[in-house]
mmCIF file of C-alpha atoms and ligand atoms in Angstrom:
data_model
loop_
_atom_site.group_PDB
_atom_site.id
_atom_site.type_symbol
_atom_site.label_atom_id
_atom_site.label_comp_id
_atom_site.label_asym_id
_atom_site.label_seq_id
_atom_site.Cartn_x
_atom_site.Cartn_y
_atom_site.Cartn_z
ATOM 1 C CA MET G 18 112.470 73.996 74.058
ATOM 2 C CA ASN G 19 110.157 72.546 76.960
ATOM 3 C CA ARG G 20 108.043 75.425 78.849
ATOM 4 C CA LYS G 21 109.386 76.020 82.042
ATOM 5 C CA ARG G 22 106.669 74.982 84.979
ATOM 6 C CA ILE G 23 106.992 77.161 88.036
ATOM 7 C CA LEU G 24 105.399 76.170 91.125
ATOM 8 C CA VAL G 25 104.398 79.531 93.182
ATOM 9 C CA THR G 26 102.733 78.346 96.793
ATOM 10 C CA GLY G 27 100.983 81.048 98.217
ATOM 11 C CA GLY G 28 100.337 83.263 95.162
ATOM 12 C CA ALA G 29 97.435 84.690 96.583
ATOM 13 C CA GLY G 30 98.847 86.569 99.613
ATOM 14 C CA PHE G 31 100.544 89.342 99.542
ATOM 15 C CA ILE G 32 104.365 88.678 98.379
ATOM 16 C CA GLY G 33 103.294 85.548 96.583
ATOM 17 C CA GLY G 34 100.330 87.447 94.666
ATOM 18 C CA ASN G 35 102.929 90.045 93.855
ATOM 19 C CA PHE G 36 105.547 87.721 92.606
ATOM 20 C CA VAL G 37 103.088 85.588 90.416
ATOM 21 C CA GLN G 38 101.985 88.693 88.406
ATOM 22 C CA TYR G 39 105.711 89.923 88.022
ATOM 23 C CA MET G 40 106.382 86.534 86.348
ATOM 24 C CA VAL G 41 103.702 86.148 85.075
ATOM 25 C CA GLU G 42 104.347 89.110 82.954
ATOM 26 C CA LYS G 43 108.038 89.051 82.949
ATOM 27 C CA TYR G 44 108.298 85.363 81.471
ATOM 28 C CA PRO G 45 105.623 84.226 78.721
ATOM 29 C CA ILE G 46 107.928 81.446 78.075
ATOM 30 C CA TYR G 47 106.760 80.139 81.751
ATOM 31 C CA ASP G 48 103.738 78.184 82.892
ATOM 32 C CA ILE G 49 103.417 79.779 86.131
ATOM 33 C CA TYR G 50 101.286 77.698 88.607
ATOM 34 C CA ASN G 51 99.478 79.683 91.739
ATOM 35 C CA LEU G 52 98.661 76.923 94.610
ATOM 36 C CA ASP G 53 96.933 78.325 97.417
ATOM 37 C CA LEU G 54 94.913 77.173 100.035
ATOM 38 C CA LEU G 55 92.819 80.344 100.048
ATOM 39 C CA THR G 56 92.847 80.880 103.742
ATOM 40 C CA TYR G 57 91.779 84.669 105.140
ATOM 41 C CA ALA G 58 95.087 85.794 103.964
ATOM 42 C CA GLY G 59 94.227 84.579 100.390
ATOM 43 C CA ASP G 60 92.420 86.514 97.703
ATOM 44 C CA LEU G 61 92.194 85.670 94.390
ATOM 45 C CA SER G 62 90.334 88.795 93.249
ATOM 46 C CA LYS G 63 93.880 90.596 92.665
ATOM 47 C CA HIS G 64 94.609 88.424 90.067
ATOM 48 C CA GLN G 65 91.830 89.307 87.549
ATOM 49 C CA GLU G 66 93.807 90.596 85.087
ATOM 50 C CA ILE G 67 96.374 87.907 84.607
ATOM 51 C CA GLU G 68 93.602 85.298 85.016
ATOM 52 C CA LYS G 69 92.977 86.006 81.094
ATOM 53 C CA GLN G 70 96.615 84.877 80.541
ATOM 54 C CA GLU G 71 97.436 81.784 79.088
ATOM 55 C CA ASN G 72 100.604 80.957 80.991
ATOM 56 C CA TYR G 73 98.804 81.596 84.477
ATOM 57 C CA PHE G 74 96.825 78.665 86.527
ATOM 58 C CA PHE G 75 95.586 78.812 90.246
ATOM 59 C CA LEU G 76 95.785 74.853 91.969
ATOM 60 C CA LYS G 77 93.850 75.075 95.131
ATOM 61 C CA ALA G 78 95.109 72.798 97.851
ATOM 62 C CA ASP G 79 97.088 72.877 101.494
ATOM 63 C CA ILE G 80 100.535 72.369 101.323
ATOM 64 C CA ALA G 81 100.054 70.141 104.120
ATOM 65 C CA ASP G 82 98.088 67.923 102.677
ATOM 66 C CA ARG G 83 100.406 64.967 101.135
ATOM 67 C CA GLY G 84 98.336 63.077 98.956
ATOM 68 C CA ALA G 85 97.208 66.392 97.243
ATOM 69 C CA ILE G 86 100.930 67.763 96.712
ATOM 70 C CA ASN G 87 102.345 64.299 95.662
ATOM 71 C CA SER G 88 99.130 64.089 92.855
ATOM 72 C CA LEU G 89 99.999 67.838 91.862
ATOM 73 C CA PHE G 90 103.535 67.158 91.761
ATOM 74 C CA VAL G 91 103.100 63.869 89.492
ATOM 75 C CA GLU G 92 100.545 65.516 87.157
ATOM 76 C CA TYR G 93 102.364 68.923 86.389
ATOM 77 C CA LYS G 94 105.988 67.902 86.574
ATOM 78 C CA PHE G 95 107.366 70.814 88.014
ATOM 79 C CA ASP G 96 110.683 72.711 87.390
ATOM 80 C CA PHE G 97 110.883 75.023 89.983
ATOM 81 C CA VAL G 98 108.977 75.261 93.844
ATOM 82 C CA VAL G 99 109.128 79.008 94.473
ATOM 83 C CA HIS G 100 107.564 78.600 98.267
ATOM 84 C CA PHE G 101 105.746 81.484 100.015
ATOM 85 C CA ALA G 102 103.011 80.039 101.670
ATOM 86 C CA ALA G 103 102.591 80.208 104.933
ATOM 87 C CA GLU G 104 100.894 81.703 108.526
ATOM 88 C CA SER G 105 102.834 84.872 108.367
ATOM 89 C CA HIS G 106 101.419 87.090 111.239
ATOM 90 C CA VAL G 107 103.758 87.187 114.479
ATOM 91 C CA ASP G 108 100.620 88.370 116.423
ATOM 92 C CA ARG G 109 98.662 85.368 115.725
ATOM 93 C CA SER G 110 101.528 83.069 116.300
ATOM 94 C CA ILE G 111 101.518 84.497 119.702
ATOM 95 C CA THR G 112 97.285 83.882 120.222
ATOM 96 C CA ASN G 113 97.556 80.638 118.016
ATOM 97 C CA PRO G 114 101.243 78.793 117.493
ATOM 98 C CA GLY G 115 99.810 75.449 116.236
ATOM 99 C CA ILE G 116 98.854 76.168 113.059
ATOM 100 C CA PHE G 117 102.119 77.775 112.075
ATOM 101 C CA VAL G 118 103.765 74.833 113.020
ATOM 102 C CA GLN G 119 101.647 72.806 110.778
ATOM 103 C CA THR G 120 101.456 74.947 107.527
ATOM 104 C CA ASN G 121 105.011 76.695 108.267
ATOM 105 C CA VAL G 122 106.858 73.416 109.204
ATOM 106 C CA LEU G 123 104.910 70.367 107.902
ATOM 107 C CA GLY G 124 103.923 71.847 105.284
ATOM 108 C CA THR G 125 106.935 72.807 103.727
ATOM 109 C CA GLN G 126 108.350 69.465 104.605
ATOM 110 C CA VAL G 127 105.676 67.663 102.645
ATOM 111 C CA LEU G 128 106.474 70.087 99.488
ATOM 112 C CA LEU G 129 110.096 68.912 100.127
ATOM 113 C CA ASP G 130 109.714 65.385 100.388
ATOM 114 C CA ALA G 131 107.508 65.869 96.930
ATOM 115 C CA ALA G 132 110.431 67.594 95.274
ATOM 116 C CA LYS G 133 113.029 65.116 96.231
ATOM 117 C CA GLN G 134 110.923 62.535 94.707
ATOM 118 C CA TYR G 135 109.500 63.734 91.574
ATOM 119 C CA GLY G 136 112.754 65.837 91.175
ATOM 120 C CA ILE G 137 113.105 69.650 90.203
ATOM 121 C CA THR G 138 115.457 71.869 89.183
ATOM 122 C CA LYS G 139 115.428 74.228 91.897
ATOM 123 C CA PHE G 140 113.373 74.853 95.537
ATOM 124 C CA ILE G 141 113.524 78.197 96.719
ATOM 125 C CA HIS G 142 112.221 78.781 100.102
ATOM 126 C CA VAL G 143 111.193 82.209 101.003
ATOM 127 C CA SER G 144 112.037 83.105 104.797
ATOM 128 C CA THR G 145 112.609 86.117 106.805
ATOM 129 C CA ASP G 146 115.144 87.876 108.459
ATOM 130 C CA GLU G 147 112.920 87.432 111.832
ATOM 131 C CA VAL G 148 114.928 83.854 112.204
ATOM 132 C CA TYR G 149 117.917 85.792 113.083
ATOM 133 C CA GLY G 150 116.312 87.365 116.383
ATOM 134 C CA ASP G 151 116.738 90.618 117.135
ATOM 135 C CA LEU G 152 119.443 93.450 117.161
ATOM 136 C CA GLU G 153 120.202 95.864 119.632
ATOM 137 C CA PHE G 154 119.778 99.692 118.685
ATOM 138 C CA ASP G 155 123.108 99.830 117.341
ATOM 139 C CA PRO G 156 123.138 101.366 113.548
ATOM 140 C CA THR G 157 126.611 99.391 113.008
ATOM 141 C CA THR G 158 125.384 95.839 113.273
ATOM 142 C CA PHE G 159 123.495 94.034 110.734
ATOM 143 C CA PHE G 160 122.005 90.570 109.986
ATOM 144 C CA THR G 161 124.294 88.236 107.756
ATOM 145 C CA GLU G 162 123.597 85.419 106.124
ATOM 146 C CA ASP G 163 126.123 83.648 108.891
ATOM 147 C CA THR G 164 124.025 85.516 111.950
ATOM 148 C CA PRO G 165 122.830 82.373 114.465
ATOM 149 C CA LEU G 166 119.239 81.850 114.197
ATOM 150 C CA GLN G 167 117.857 82.817 117.362
ATOM 151 C CA PRO G 168 114.397 83.079 116.748
ATOM 152 C CA ASN G 169 111.842 84.951 119.183
ATOM 153 C CA SER G 170 108.213 84.468 118.509
ATOM 154 C CA PRO G 171 106.544 81.005 117.589
ATOM 155 C CA TYR G 172 105.904 82.496 114.394
ATOM 156 C CA SER G 173 109.736 82.987 113.514
ATOM 157 C CA ALA G 174 110.339 79.603 115.353
ATOM 158 C CA SER G 175 108.656 78.014 112.494
ATOM 159 C CA LYS G 176 109.927 79.704 109.900
ATOM 160 C CA ALA G 177 113.498 78.793 111.246
ATOM 161 C CA SER G 178 112.216 75.051 111.538
ATOM 162 C CA SER G 179 111.585 75.504 107.976
ATOM 163 C CA ASP G 180 114.547 76.857 106.906
ATOM 164 C CA LEU G 181 116.703 73.919 109.056
ATOM 165 C CA LEU G 182 114.686 71.034 106.926
ATOM 166 C CA VAL G 183 115.667 73.121 103.339
ATOM 167 C CA ARG G 184 119.019 72.891 104.398
ATOM 168 C CA ALA G 185 118.832 69.374 105.576
ATOM 169 C CA TYR G 186 117.446 68.112 102.460
ATOM 170 C CA HIS G 187 119.745 69.796 100.690
ATOM 171 C CA GLU G 188 123.019 68.645 102.464
ATOM 172 C CA THR G 189 121.237 64.860 103.188
ATOM 173 C CA PHE G 190 119.334 64.138 99.736
ATOM 174 C CA GLY G 191 121.208 66.449 97.244
ATOM 175 C CA LEU G 192 117.851 68.724 96.690
ATOM 176 C CA PRO G 193 118.777 72.156 94.936
ATOM 177 C CA ILE G 194 117.561 74.990 97.040
ATOM 178 C CA ASN G 195 118.593 78.492 97.870
ATOM 179 C CA ILE G 196 116.809 80.323 100.939
ATOM 180 C CA THR G 197 115.862 83.646 100.570
ATOM 181 C CA ARG G 198 115.474 85.678 104.050
ATOM 182 C CA CYS G 199 114.133 89.016 103.806
ATOM 183 C CA SER G 200 113.186 92.259 105.643
ATOM 184 C CA ASN G 201 109.878 93.481 106.061
ATOM 185 C CA ASN G 202 107.831 93.969 102.903
ATOM 186 C CA TYR G 203 105.298 96.448 101.844
ATOM 187 C CA GLY G 204 103.649 97.675 98.595
ATOM 188 C CA PRO G 205 100.485 96.921 97.089
ATOM 189 C CA TYR G 206 97.952 94.109 98.182
ATOM 190 C CA HIS G 207 99.760 94.201 101.480
ATOM 191 C CA PHE G 208 97.095 92.378 104.190
ATOM 192 C CA PRO G 209 95.453 95.296 106.751
ATOM 193 C CA GLU G 210 96.733 93.265 109.407
ATOM 194 C CA LYS G 211 100.072 94.371 109.111
ATOM 195 C CA LEU G 212 101.532 97.709 110.438
ATOM 196 C CA ILE G 213 101.574 99.490 106.683
ATOM 197 C CA PRO G 214 98.834 98.811 105.838
ATOM 198 C CA LEU G 215 96.795 99.220 109.209
ATOM 199 C CA THR G 216 97.939 102.356 109.291
ATOM 200 C CA ILE G 217 97.236 103.849 106.231
ATOM 201 C CA SER G 218 93.491 102.484 105.843
ATOM 202 C CA ARG G 219 92.765 103.649 109.478
ATOM 203 C CA VAL G 220 93.958 106.676 108.665
ATOM 204 C CA LEU G 221 92.000 107.109 105.411
ATOM 205 C CA ASN G 222 89.023 106.282 107.829
ATOM 206 C CA ASN G 223 90.022 108.656 110.429
ATOM 207 C CA GLN G 224 90.625 105.556 112.494
ATOM 208 C CA LYS G 225 93.173 105.521 115.795
ATOM 209 C CA VAL G 226 96.601 103.905 114.784
ATOM 210 C CA PRO G 227 97.486 101.217 117.830
ATOM 211 C CA VAL G 228 101.315 101.446 118.189
ATOM 212 C CA TYR G 229 102.819 98.746 120.406
ATOM 213 C CA GLY G 230 104.953 99.830 123.392
ATOM 214 C CA ASP G 231 107.120 103.639 122.615
ATOM 215 C CA GLY G 232 106.819 102.892 118.782
ATOM 216 C CA LYS G 233 110.368 102.855 119.279
ATOM 217 C CA ASN G 234 111.396 99.709 117.330
ATOM 218 C CA VAL G 235 112.892 99.577 114.221
ATOM 219 C CA ARG G 236 112.162 97.333 110.893
ATOM 220 C CA ASP G 237 114.191 97.294 107.831
ATOM 221 C CA TRP G 238 111.560 97.891 105.115
ATOM 222 C CA LEU G 239 111.676 96.474 101.673
ATOM 223 C CA HIS G 240 109.371 97.256 98.943
ATOM 224 C CA VAL G 241 107.533 94.133 97.532
ATOM 225 C CA LEU G 242 108.898 94.453 94.102
ATOM 226 C CA ASP G 243 112.190 95.025 94.656
ATOM 227 C CA HIS G 244 111.683 91.525 96.954
ATOM 228 C CA CYS G 245 110.480 89.868 93.793
ATOM 229 C CA SER G 246 113.332 90.480 91.871
ATOM 230 C CA ALA G 247 115.599 89.511 94.087
ATOM 231 C CA ILE G 248 113.801 85.807 94.085
ATOM 232 C CA ASP G 249 114.031 86.436 89.912
ATOM 233 C CA LEU G 250 117.456 86.667 90.448
ATOM 234 C CA VAL G 251 118.587 83.869 92.998
ATOM 235 C CA MET G 252 115.883 81.388 91.290
ATOM 236 C CA HIS G 253 118.105 82.056 88.064
ATOM 237 C CA GLU G 254 121.692 83.067 89.217
ATOM 238 C CA GLY G 255 121.603 81.602 92.598
ATOM 239 C CA ILE G 256 124.492 79.373 93.247
ATOM 240 C CA ASN G 257 122.857 76.246 94.755
ATOM 241 C CA GLY G 258 122.521 75.576 98.444
ATOM 242 C CA GLU G 259 123.063 79.114 99.261
ATOM 243 C CA VAL G 260 120.912 81.306 101.680
ATOM 244 C CA TYR G 261 120.618 85.207 100.343
ATOM 245 C CA ASN G 262 119.666 87.846 102.392
ATOM 246 C CA VAL G 263 116.982 90.892 100.833
ATOM 247 C CA GLY G 264 116.951 94.341 102.527
ATOM 248 C CA GLY G 265 117.019 97.940 101.365
ATOM 249 C CA HIS G 266 118.803 99.514 104.431
ATOM 250 C CA ASN G 267 115.645 101.074 104.735
ATOM 251 C CA GLU G 268 115.455 101.158 109.052
ATOM 252 C CA ARG G 269 112.555 103.271 110.315
ATOM 253 C CA THR G 270 111.240 103.370 113.650
ATOM 254 C CA ASN G 271 107.491 101.848 113.591
ATOM 255 C CA LEU G 272 106.925 106.046 114.731
ATOM 256 C CA GLU G 273 108.586 107.461 112.412
ATOM 257 C CA VAL G 274 106.669 105.365 109.270
ATOM 258 C CA VAL G 275 103.193 105.845 111.308
ATOM 259 C CA LYS G 276 104.133 109.643 111.140
ATOM 260 C CA THR G 277 104.829 109.620 107.735
ATOM 261 C CA ILE G 278 101.693 108.514 106.810
ATOM 262 C CA ILE G 279 100.123 110.779 108.718
ATOM 263 C CA GLU G 280 101.795 113.337 107.410
ATOM 264 C CA THR G 281 101.625 112.240 103.329
ATOM 265 C CA LEU G 282 97.549 111.911 103.782
ATOM 266 C CA ASN G 283 97.131 115.755 105.932
ATOM 267 C CA LYS G 284 96.213 114.203 109.279
ATOM 268 C CA SER G 285 96.846 115.123 112.576
ATOM 269 C CA GLU G 286 99.245 112.837 114.740
ATOM 270 C CA GLU G 287 96.374 112.891 117.355
ATOM 271 C CA LEU G 288 95.773 109.710 115.400
ATOM 272 C CA ILE G 289 98.382 107.363 117.152
ATOM 273 C CA LYS G 290 97.237 105.727 119.947
ATOM 274 C CA TYR G 291 99.716 103.733 122.173
ATOM 275 C CA VAL G 292 98.824 100.193 123.321
ATOM 276 C CA SER G 293 100.202 97.691 125.472
ATOM 277 C CA ASP G 294 103.396 95.608 123.762
ATOM 278 C CA ARG G 295 103.458 92.935 121.809
ATOM 279 C CA LEU G 296 104.731 90.044 124.050
ATOM 280 C CA GLY G 297 108.423 89.235 123.069
ATOM 281 C CA HIS G 298 108.696 92.018 121.004
ATOM 282 C CA ASP G 299 111.857 92.198 118.724
ATOM 283 C CA LYS G 300 113.590 95.360 118.638
ATOM 284 C CA ARG G 301 115.283 95.844 115.526
ATOM 285 C CA TYR G 302 115.954 93.984 112.533
ATOM 286 C CA ALA G 303 118.507 95.172 109.881
ATOM 287 C CA ILE G 304 120.182 93.458 106.950
ATOM 288 C CA ASP G 305 123.055 93.170 105.068
ATOM 289 C CA PRO G 306 122.224 92.544 101.547
ATOM 290 C CA SER G 307 125.943 92.165 100.291
ATOM 291 C CA LYS G 308 126.024 88.967 99.289
ATOM 292 C CA LEU G 309 123.209 89.621 97.128
ATOM 293 C CA GLU G 310 124.764 92.901 95.682
ATOM 294 C CA LYS G 311 127.514 90.974 94.554
ATOM 295 C CA LEU G 312 125.117 88.318 92.585
ATOM 296 C CA GLY G 313 123.787 91.589 90.740
ATOM 297 C CA TRP G 314 120.307 92.837 92.529
ATOM 298 C CA LYS G 315 119.550 96.375 92.993
ATOM 299 C CA PRO G 316 116.480 97.727 94.969
ATOM 300 C CA LYS G 317 114.661 100.181 92.692
ATOM 301 C CA TYR G 318 112.932 102.008 95.371
ATOM 302 C CA THR G 319 113.806 104.020 98.176
ATOM 303 C CA PHE G 320 111.575 104.099 101.275
ATOM 304 C CA GLU G 321 110.401 107.607 100.098
ATOM 305 C CA THR G 322 109.420 106.606 96.678
ATOM 306 C CA GLY G 323 108.331 103.144 97.747
ATOM 307 C CA ILE G 324 105.913 104.409 100.720
ATOM 308 C CA ALA G 325 104.736 107.130 98.878
ATOM 309 C CA GLN G 326 103.445 104.958 95.447
ATOM 310 C CA THR G 327 102.375 102.695 98.729
ATOM 311 C CA ILE G 328 100.094 104.920 99.876
ATOM 312 C CA GLN G 329 98.736 106.298 96.793
ATOM 313 C CA TRP G 330 97.757 102.618 95.516
ATOM 314 C CA TYR G 331 95.670 102.441 98.975
ATOM 315 C CA ILE G 332 93.914 105.333 97.853
ATOM 316 C CA ASP G 333 93.292 104.243 94.608
ATOM 317 C CA ASN G 334 92.239 100.414 95.530
ATOM 318 C CA LYS G 335 89.994 101.418 98.718
ATOM 319 C CA LYS G 336 87.385 98.544 97.281
ATOM 320 C CA TRP G 337 90.057 95.906 97.460
ATOM 321 C CA TRP G 338 90.994 96.705 101.211
ATOM 322 C CA GLU G 339 87.479 97.654 102.278
ATOM 323 C CA LYS G 340 86.027 94.286 101.445
ATOM 324 C CA ILE G 341 88.565 92.883 103.910
ATOM 325 C CA ILE G 342 88.192 94.920 106.926
ATOM 326 C CA SER G 343 84.660 94.709 106.635
ATOM 327 C CA GLY G 344 84.763 90.918 106.840
ATOM 328 C CA GLU G 345 85.821 88.245 109.369
ATOM 329 C CA TYR G 346 88.527 90.676 109.946
ATOM 330 C CA GLN G 347 86.537 93.013 112.206
ATOM 331 C CA THR G 348 86.467 89.861 114.678
ATOM 332 C CA TYR G 349 90.242 89.924 114.376
ATOM 333 C CA PHE G 350 91.051 93.456 115.119
ATOM 334 C CA GLU G 351 88.428 93.962 118.300
ATOM 335 C CA LYS G 352 90.400 90.679 119.759
ATOM 336 C CA GLN G 353 93.842 91.332 119.396
ATOM 337 C CA TYR G 354 93.207 95.315 120.223
ATOM 338 C CA THR G 355 90.467 94.951 123.296
ATOM 339 C CA ASN G 356 93.318 94.415 125.871
HETATM 340 P P1 NAD S 26 100.308 86.224 103.669
HETATM 341 O O1 NAD S 26 100.040 85.806 104.788
HETATM 342 O O2 NAD S 26 100.064 87.472 102.897
HETATM 343 O O3 NAD S 26 99.954 85.113 102.550
HETATM 344 C C1 NAD S 26 99.876 83.858 102.708
HETATM 345 C C2 NAD S 26 99.581 82.796 101.658
HETATM 346 O O4 NAD S 26 100.049 81.715 101.948
HETATM 347 C C3 NAD S 26 97.539 83.069 101.180
HETATM 348 O O5 NAD S 26 97.330 83.709 99.904
HETATM 349 C C4 NAD S 26 97.131 81.682 102.407
HETATM 350 O O6 NAD S 26 96.396 81.531 101.997
HETATM 351 C C5 NAD S 26 98.875 80.936 101.777
HETATM 352 N N1 NAD S 26 98.595 79.798 102.414
HETATM 353 C C6 NAD S 26 98.505 79.721 104.264
HETATM 354 N N2 NAD S 26 98.279 78.371 104.422
HETATM 355 C C7 NAD S 26 98.086 77.841 103.563
HETATM 356 C C8 NAD S 26 98.588 76.493 103.210
HETATM 357 N N3 NAD S 26 98.477 75.187 103.923
HETATM 358 N N4 NAD S 26 98.404 75.729 102.026
HETATM 359 C C9 NAD S 26 98.374 76.425 100.933
HETATM 360 N N5 NAD S 26 98.576 77.956 101.211
HETATM 361 C C10 NAD S 26 98.600 77.982 102.069
HETATM 362 O O7 NAD S 26 102.270 86.071 103.832
HETATM 363 P P2 NAD S 26 103.043 87.077 103.020
HETATM 364 O O8 NAD S 26 103.490 88.283 103.724
HETATM 365 O O9 NAD S 26 103.117 87.265 101.389
HETATM 366 O O10 NAD S 26 104.232 86.505 103.207
HETATM 367 C C11 NAD S 26 104.724 85.287 102.224
HETATM 368 C C12 NAD S 26 105.907 84.509 102.709
HETATM 369 O O11 NAD S 26 106.913 85.558 102.590
HETATM 370 C C13 NAD S 26 105.755 83.611 104.119
HETATM 371 O O12 NAD S 26 106.598 82.635 103.534
HETATM 372 C C14 NAD S 26 106.617 84.594 104.802
HETATM 373 O O13 NAD S 26 107.105 84.233 106.276
HETATM 374 C C15 NAD S 26 107.172 85.377 104.301
HETATM 375 N N6 NAD S 26 108.207 86.751 104.605
HETATM 376 C C16 NAD S 26 106.717 87.667 104.498
HETATM 377 C C17 NAD S 26 107.792 88.902 105.064
HETATM 378 C C18 NAD S 26 106.648 90.288 104.850
HETATM 379 O O14 NAD S 26 106.810 91.317 105.681
HETATM 380 N N7 NAD S 26 105.336 89.641 104.856
HETATM 381 C C19 NAD S 26 108.771 89.027 105.486
HETATM 382 C C20 NAD S 26 109.416 88.294 105.285
HETATM 383 C C21 NAD S 26 109.131 86.846 105.266
HETATM 384 P P1 TYD S 27 104.673 94.013 111.528
HETATM 385 O O1 TYD S 27 103.704 95.082 110.346
HETATM 386 O O2 TYD S 27 103.037 92.586 112.472
HETATM 387 O O3 TYD S 27 105.510 93.129 110.766
HETATM 388 P P2 TYD S 27 106.544 92.299 111.770
HETATM 389 O O4 TYD S 27 106.064 91.832 113.100
HETATM 390 O O5 TYD S 27 106.619 91.080 111.066
HETATM 391 O O6 TYD S 27 107.810 92.815 112.010
HETATM 392 O O7 TYD S 27 104.574 95.164 112.669
HETATM 393 C C1 TYD S 27 105.909 95.417 112.294
HETATM 394 C C2 TYD S 27 106.081 96.326 113.691
HETATM 395 O O8 TYD S 27 104.967 97.150 113.428
HETATM 396 C C3 TYD S 27 106.514 95.542 114.634
HETATM 397 O O9 TYD S 27 107.437 96.483 115.394
HETATM 398 C C4 TYD S 27 105.070 95.589 115.515
HETATM 399 C C5 TYD S 27 104.549 97.021 114.893
HETATM 400 N N1 TYD S 27 103.132 97.097 114.987
HETATM 401 C C6 TYD S 27 102.373 97.894 116.009
HETATM 402 O O10 TYD S 27 103.318 98.876 116.664
HETATM 403 N N2 TYD S 27 100.858 98.175 115.751
HETATM 404 C C7 TYD S 27 100.328 97.391 114.823
HETATM 405 O O11 TYD S 27 99.279 97.255 114.816
HETATM 406 C C8 TYD S 27 100.978 96.287 114.456
HETATM 407 C C9 TYD S 27 99.934 95.054 113.591
HETATM 408 C C10 TYD S 27 102.585 96.203 114.636
#
């Protein structure tokens, strides 16, 4: 039997990076190709261990570069595409929406064209619950796969656009696909511009933590390794053409998250600094994961076990995030939080 070739786009980023490591270790029978442009969010140092494995390969390319992507499909004849590569930060999409359309929409279309032209077993498109818009603070309402798409930020609008293209390539050309829509991930190697790693790194350095608005917005937290197992399941067992929501019923207000981190690290709540609210700030996200559970998915982490493990990881891996926050990140931080 031929070895399966899995193209993972965005495998130098947070979730794609965890997924690449998970797949290289779990499936020695698969060859895992990590394709990434290495933007500010991409970092290969996290893969030092798996670089020694025979089933791991790195390809540097821009998903929006049609010529480069077509050549790679011709050369490697991928069986599966698991598509993570994207611009992923809502705040950056408010200051610079253009690159979100370029990477998330056009880049996805280039990959879809290549998959259609050269043939694949399945294209897994990793999307987000943010495409559904937001929910009121009513704990009985959830996003299901049938919730209409009503994205509110340039980021979520670009992701929704890419979801619609993936759906259209399935309906029009018969491309075998699945779309996954997950809630907010957290865990090892999370880039410290996002709430949880930003809070942990700043609290460890005794720096103020910026909380937008009144801190009452709600997110539904998912440990990144539970997300990896969900994608693994969808890749192997997902019904062609279906969308699957991924979330573990871990709703917390931002203030609860920040206070949990401060308390775990035995620091003072005086580190909290309320700052101006994000423009168009979505109130609440909450996932109904029952469709995926019926397929056989069960998360391993509760929010309590996951956040404890994550905080410990940031304590043990200070070198990794200190390298990031000492570079270009400082300019980003000052610009983002000055007003
Ligand atoms: P990330 O920002 O950490 O990583 C993105 C990766 O994509 C980086 O390695 C970057 O270098 C690469 N990349 C960016 N532009 C590229 C291009 N043009 N060509 C090739 N590579 C490029 O993102 P993440 O948090 O790991 O998110 C991965 C995916 O999951 C995204 O599609 C995102 O929309 C989705 N998602 C993320 C979350 C979350 O909580 N982080 C939640 C739901 C969905
Ligand atoms: P974030 O991690 O950027 O993820 P998303 O916007 O995709 O949900 O933000 C999570 C929540 O935390 C969101 O409600 C915005 C809020 N937030 C802050 O209060 N302060 C911050 O510095 C950041 C980055 C986010």
